[in-house]
């Protein structure tokens, strides 16, 4: 995947920091925005894992730090829940201006409540997934219970959350009291996925029930059985990401997949004159070919000569493996490294002449095992007899017809 650091501004003109993750082998079919949990950042392990699971399924994902957190500007003590919702809308606007408007919002904990409120204001969003979300933002008060009296009396207090001190102002709590999530989720007109762990000790499972009951269909619930609130186990967050990606594909616009078929061994299909991205069916396997960025491609797949080099490398390794297995020699591992270039013919008297250049494959073979010199020399001979090697050395013909 490709990861780039981006920035955008919130409604107050402050710069928010985010990371945009894109698939390595295709243009994203949809974009998603991820909202992290209360006082967390975009770099929480669960946020990264869920985002990358989505990217692996073809989504582009923007994860960012809310105002006053992580690398984003602003003072956390001056923020509130409404500000988080506005930050999400600003993130969606960034995607709309620079890529495509998001169709999926994902929120963790209080971020889950925020994405529901934000989705109600974003026409492009068609699917919303929450993870361990409270059924009402005011739930956050129970995290502050030891300092609530001081906040009410003095207008603010320093609260220690997960080992870090945060200043919480009275306006933060007053803002939460104005938000009714059940009312919003009932009318926001989006597909909803509620994910929650029965063992969540911070935000109880009853919160998931209240969100689910309040929402209209289409709605789904998936249990994250055994997970903690922050999804600290990697397998829990990756599972959540995989489930969200699969679920969302039913509700967001997905490009129609052209199924290539042929009576030949290989078919290559390119249907965009402005792109080199070529869909291929090679035997029973589907893959992509492309050109490097330097020559106008997007590097989503190997270029044609890399595919030829790959055929030589694979055939060499397989031929050596079959020969050594038959001989019973102690070969533990074989690696074949290949490069392709056009170079001058050996001993050419006309090295300046373009016609004096020849297609050259450079091949390095690495052998691991207790082989003696005689065995290694024989393996080299066998490598030079691999079928693809022999094909490259013999005269070939290509018979072409327009069909």
XYZ file of C-alpha atoms in Angstrom:
403
model
C 0.000 0.000 0.000
C 1.021 3.629 -0.334
C 0.871 5.933 2.717
C 1.121 9.705 2.452
C 0.954 12.367 5.137
C -1.685 14.994 4.410
C -3.021 18.083 6.117
C -6.292 19.979 5.895
C -7.943 22.774 7.859
C -10.906 22.649 10.207
C -13.671 25.247 10.403
C -11.479 27.400 12.661
C -8.588 27.405 10.197
C -6.414 25.081 12.279
C -4.308 22.481 10.494
C -5.253 18.869 11.092
C -2.797 16.063 10.402
C -3.787 12.840 8.690
C -2.484 9.836 6.824
C -4.002 8.727 3.545
C -3.535 5.050 2.733
C -4.153 3.763 -0.789
C -4.010 0.290 -2.317
C -0.727 -0.589 -4.001
C -2.234 -2.322 -7.028
C -5.340 -0.327 -7.984
C -7.158 2.964 -7.725
C -9.413 2.917 -4.651
C -12.950 1.864 -5.535
C -14.233 3.882 -2.533
C -12.838 6.192 0.142
C -13.381 5.941 3.900
C -12.701 8.246 6.839
C -11.696 6.792 10.213
C -12.538 8.536 13.504
C -10.363 7.492 16.454
C -11.469 7.099 20.055
C -11.652 9.774 22.776
C -8.148 11.213 23.489
C -6.558 8.657 21.114
C -4.736 9.457 17.856
C -4.629 8.222 14.276
C -1.600 6.071 15.162
C -3.326 3.778 17.659
C -2.512 0.215 16.598
C -6.183 -0.714 16.164
C -6.743 2.306 13.914
C -3.770 1.347 11.746
C -4.776 -2.310 11.501
C -8.403 -1.650 10.639
C -7.402 0.952 8.045
C -4.912 -1.405 6.421
C -7.442 -4.238 6.304
C -9.764 -1.881 4.425
C -6.968 -0.812 2.074
C -6.195 -4.462 1.335
C -9.798 -4.755 0.067
C -9.415 -1.774 -2.267
C -10.554 1.145 -0.081
C -8.636 4.386 0.264
C -8.628 5.370 3.961
C -8.025 8.750 5.592
C -7.236 8.539 9.310
C -6.484 11.791 11.105
C -5.992 13.407 14.500
C -8.900 15.405 15.878
C -8.194 19.024 16.840
C -5.772 19.285 19.761
C -4.638 15.657 19.567
C -1.636 13.943 18.020
C -0.041 16.116 15.339
C -3.067 18.346 14.760
C -3.150 21.981 15.788
C -5.426 23.429 18.449
C -5.921 22.992 22.183
C -7.786 19.891 23.297
C -9.362 21.745 26.233
C -11.117 24.078 23.773
C -12.637 21.238 21.763
C -15.881 19.338 22.150
C -17.927 16.604 20.515
C -19.475 19.018 18.013
C -15.961 20.025 16.989
C -15.082 16.373 16.329
C -18.081 16.087 14.028
C -16.978 19.246 12.205
C -13.458 17.788 11.853
C -14.937 14.687 10.221
C -16.882 16.819 7.774
C -13.669 18.740 6.972
C -11.858 15.434 6.343
C -14.641 14.335 3.999
C -14.385 17.655 2.176
C -10.627 17.155 1.737
C -11.268 13.793 0.086
C -13.994 15.269 -2.118
C -11.674 18.039 -3.335
C -8.548 15.932 -3.865
C -9.853 12.422 -4.612
C -13.489 11.329 -4.236
C -16.063 12.016 -1.559
C -16.109 9.248 1.064
C -18.839 6.623 0.965
C -17.851 4.927 4.242
C -17.252 6.290 7.752
C -15.707 4.146 10.486
C -15.596 5.253 14.114
C -14.081 3.734 17.244
C -15.563 4.442 20.706
C -16.617 8.129 20.903
C -15.462 8.370 17.296
C -18.242 5.875 16.541
C -20.825 8.290 17.866
C -19.166 11.126 15.934
C -19.350 9.318 12.578
C -23.099 8.791 13.011
C -23.620 12.522 13.545
C -21.255 13.402 10.674
C -22.847 10.905 8.281
C -26.205 12.597 8.721
C -24.624 15.706 7.151
C -22.691 13.981 4.355
C -24.825 12.907 1.370
C -21.949 10.913 -0.174
C -21.721 8.549 2.818
C -23.755 5.402 2.298
C -22.374 3.136 5.028
C -21.310 3.695 8.651
C -19.494 1.249 10.926
C -19.078 1.767 14.673
C -16.734 -0.122 16.985
C -17.306 -0.081 20.741
C -19.360 3.099 20.440
C -21.412 4.584 23.284
C -25.136 4.863 22.587
C -24.991 8.470 23.696
C -21.977 10.808 23.791
C -22.776 11.800 27.383
C -21.489 8.326 28.300
C -18.044 9.958 28.358
C -18.974 11.501 31.705
C -18.342 8.230 33.505
C -14.669 8.489 32.496
C -14.547 11.847 34.239
C -16.579 10.981 37.340
C -13.779 11.710 39.804
C -13.450 15.241 38.449
C -17.048 16.054 37.488
C -17.681 18.125 40.605
C -14.565 20.241 40.012
C -15.478 20.749 36.349
C -18.968 21.914 37.314
C -17.652 24.158 40.118
C -14.563 25.693 38.494
C -15.467 25.390 34.830
C -12.623 22.956 34.106
C -10.385 20.274 35.619
C -7.307 18.223 34.738
C -8.313 14.617 34.176
C -5.888 11.710 33.857
C -6.920 9.335 31.082
C -4.770 6.319 30.228
C -1.791 7.859 31.996
C -2.043 11.264 30.303
C -3.420 14.536 31.663
C -6.146 16.349 29.730
C -7.932 19.552 30.652
C -11.702 19.155 30.305
C -13.874 22.266 30.328
C -17.498 22.571 31.368
C -18.498 23.467 27.821
C -17.349 20.017 26.712
C -19.911 18.353 28.991
C -22.615 20.864 28.096
C -22.086 20.111 24.428
C -22.421 16.366 25.037
C -25.754 16.914 26.782
C -27.225 18.413 23.605
C -26.493 15.306 21.495
C -29.085 12.549 21.189
C -27.584 9.727 19.166
C -30.746 7.555 19.037
C -32.629 10.413 17.368
C -29.906 10.888 14.774
C -29.336 7.214 13.947
C -33.079 6.723 13.508
C -33.218 9.262 10.708
C -29.785 9.401 9.090
C -30.688 7.069 6.201
C -27.416 5.113 5.998
C -26.569 1.442 6.226
C -25.215 0.747 9.717
C -22.852 -1.862 11.121
C -22.536 -2.026 14.917
C -19.505 -3.925 16.251
C -18.983 -4.428 19.976
C -17.283 -6.785 22.384
C -19.400 -8.429 25.117
C -16.313 -8.126 27.334
C -15.920 -4.358 26.795
C -15.512 -3.042 30.340
C -15.291 0.615 29.311
C -18.357 0.891 27.079
C -20.778 -1.886 27.962
C -22.423 -4.106 25.367
C -25.842 -2.596 26.157
C -24.691 0.479 24.220
C -24.551 -1.589 21.036
C -28.081 -2.833 21.698
C -29.404 0.697 22.143
C -27.802 1.893 18.886
C -29.032 -1.151 16.983
C -32.610 -0.898 18.282
C -32.786 2.820 17.489
C -31.600 2.403 13.882
C -33.731 1.375 10.947
C -32.701 -1.309 8.460
C -30.397 -1.978 6.751
C -28.480 -2.561 9.977
C -26.142 -5.303 11.171
C -24.454 -6.351 14.406
C -21.195 -8.282 14.713
C -19.817 -9.415 18.064
C -16.116 -8.850 18.736
C -16.149 -11.623 21.304
C -13.037 -11.671 23.493
C -11.755 -8.254 22.445
C -11.035 -5.371 24.799
C -12.290 -1.838 24.209
C -9.139 -0.652 22.400
C -8.797 -3.856 20.334
C -5.195 -4.211 21.494
C -4.876 -7.719 20.057
C -3.827 -7.430 16.436
C -6.077 -10.277 15.351
C -9.135 -8.464 16.774
C -8.534 -5.228 14.859
C -7.633 -7.019 11.608
C -10.813 -9.089 11.926
C -12.861 -5.939 12.454
C -11.322 -4.346 9.356
C -11.956 -7.418 7.201
C -15.582 -7.628 8.322
C -16.201 -3.905 7.704
C -14.717 -4.096 4.200
C -16.824 -7.128 3.254
C -19.998 -5.708 4.798
C -19.567 -2.273 3.208
C -19.113 -3.741 -0.274
C -22.840 -4.492 -0.248
C -23.792 -0.855 0.374
C -21.210 1.313 -1.388
C -20.846 1.535 -5.194
C -18.478 -1.191 -6.351
C -17.021 -1.247 -9.873
C -18.260 -4.045 -12.048
C -15.597 -6.710 -12.312
C -14.990 -7.796 -15.889
C -14.495 -11.539 -15.962
C -11.892 -12.335 -18.563
C -12.233 -15.573 -20.467
C -10.261 -17.044 -23.333
C -9.548 -20.271 -25.140
C -5.879 -19.268 -25.068
C -3.454 -19.668 -22.182
C -3.345 -15.916 -21.526
C -5.620 -12.937 -22.182
C -4.747 -9.274 -21.556
C -7.457 -6.600 -21.528
C -6.906 -2.818 -21.427
C -10.057 -0.700 -21.646
C -8.776 2.758 -20.662
C -6.769 4.637 -23.286
C -5.434 6.956 -20.575
C -3.960 4.117 -18.525
C -1.543 1.234 -18.913
C -3.275 -0.859 -16.239
C -3.954 -4.167 -17.962
C -6.168 -6.887 -16.548
C -4.817 -10.357 -17.256
C -5.930 -13.951 -16.928
C -2.870 -16.161 -16.936
C -3.962 -19.785 -16.912
C -6.378 -19.933 -13.983
C -4.859 -16.886 -12.285
C -5.862 -13.218 -12.471
C -3.277 -10.456 -12.259
C -2.446 -6.908 -13.364
C 0.295 -5.579 -15.615
C 1.289 -1.915 -15.741
C 4.129 0.437 -16.601
C 6.361 2.332 -14.144
C 5.375 5.827 -13.015
C 8.431 7.231 -14.864
C 6.884 6.381 -18.241
C 3.319 7.381 -17.426
C 2.049 4.266 -15.670
C 0.860 3.810 -12.103
C 3.069 0.826 -11.211
C 0.073 -1.225 -10.057
C 1.640 -4.369 -11.482
C 4.790 -5.679 -13.199
C 5.675 -4.333 -16.639
C 5.784 -6.748 -19.613
C 9.541 -7.332 -19.462
C 9.323 -7.995 -15.721
C 6.761 -10.676 -16.519
C 9.171 -12.255 -19.013
C 11.977 -12.060 -16.420
C 9.643 -13.614 -13.860
C 8.977 -16.520 -16.206
C 12.704 -17.118 -16.600
C 13.320 -16.921 -12.830
C 10.449 -19.256 -11.933
C 11.311 -21.778 -14.642
C 14.956 -21.828 -13.558
C 14.061 -22.465 -9.908
C 11.592 -25.222 -10.807
C 13.992 -26.938 -13.199
C 16.767 -26.960 -10.593
C 14.349 -28.244 -7.945
C 13.167 -31.145 -10.123
C 16.713 -32.177 -11.097
C 18.118 -31.980 -7.562
C 15.134 -33.883 -6.133
C 15.681 -36.647 -8.632
C 19.383 -36.802 -7.698
C 18.690 -36.620 -3.971
C 21.201 -33.822 -3.475
C 21.161 -31.706 -0.271
C 19.638 -28.490 -1.654
C 17.633 -26.642 1.006
C 16.688 -23.561 -0.971
C 17.175 -21.982 -4.383
C 16.698 -18.308 -5.253
C 16.832 -16.975 -8.795
C 17.292 -13.227 -9.291
C 16.805 -11.804 -12.800
C 17.095 -8.425 -14.536
C 16.449 -7.451 -18.133
C 18.332 -4.836 -20.184
C 19.324 -4.092 -23.733
C 23.133 -4.141 -23.831
C 25.811 -4.141 -26.465
C 26.650 -7.455 -28.087
C 29.761 -9.061 -26.704
C 32.838 -8.320 -28.817
C 30.796 -6.063 -31.095
C 32.841 -4.021 -33.540
C 29.990 -1.542 -33.854
C 29.079 -0.753 -30.255
C 27.808 2.699 -31.293
C 25.257 1.165 -33.656
C 21.792 0.655 -32.073
C 21.517 -2.571 -34.036
C 24.523 -3.870 -32.145
C 22.440 -4.055 -28.931
C 20.925 -7.321 -27.802
C 18.255 -8.320 -25.283
C 20.120 -9.458 -22.169
C 18.812 -11.220 -19.084
C 21.060 -11.147 -16.024
C 20.450 -14.141 -13.781
C 21.947 -14.785 -10.342
C 21.293 -18.132 -8.667
C 21.638 -18.554 -4.913
C 21.886 -22.108 -3.600
C 21.594 -23.099 0.057
C 22.629 -26.583 1.135
C 25.669 -28.816 1.600
C 26.499 -29.037 -2.119
C 30.012 -29.743 -3.399
C 31.660 -27.892 -6.298
C 30.847 -30.616 -8.812
C 27.157 -30.552 -7.900
C 27.038 -26.770 -8.133
C 28.661 -26.836 -11.575
C 26.095 -29.378 -12.763
C 23.229 -27.299 -11.371
C 24.476 -24.346 -13.438
C 24.381 -26.501 -16.542
C 20.841 -27.614 -15.739
C 19.750 -23.988 -15.154
C 20.832 -23.138 -18.697
C 18.577 -25.922 -19.981
C 15.356 -24.730 -18.353
C 12.523 -24.575 -20.933
C 12.043 -20.799 -20.804
C 15.800 -20.251 -21.099
C 15.839 -22.474 -24.199
C 12.836 -20.634 -25.652
C 14.604 -17.292 -25.242
C 17.616 -18.700 -27.084
C 15.750 -20.201 -30.025
C 14.111 -18.475 -32.954
C 10.446 -17.888 -32.205
C 7.463 -16.659 -34.175
C 4.304 -14.789 -33.252
C 1.337 -15.405 -35.539
C -1.230 -12.621 -35.137
C -4.835 -12.336 -36.321
C -7.543 -9.730 -35.724
C -10.576 -11.553 -34.284
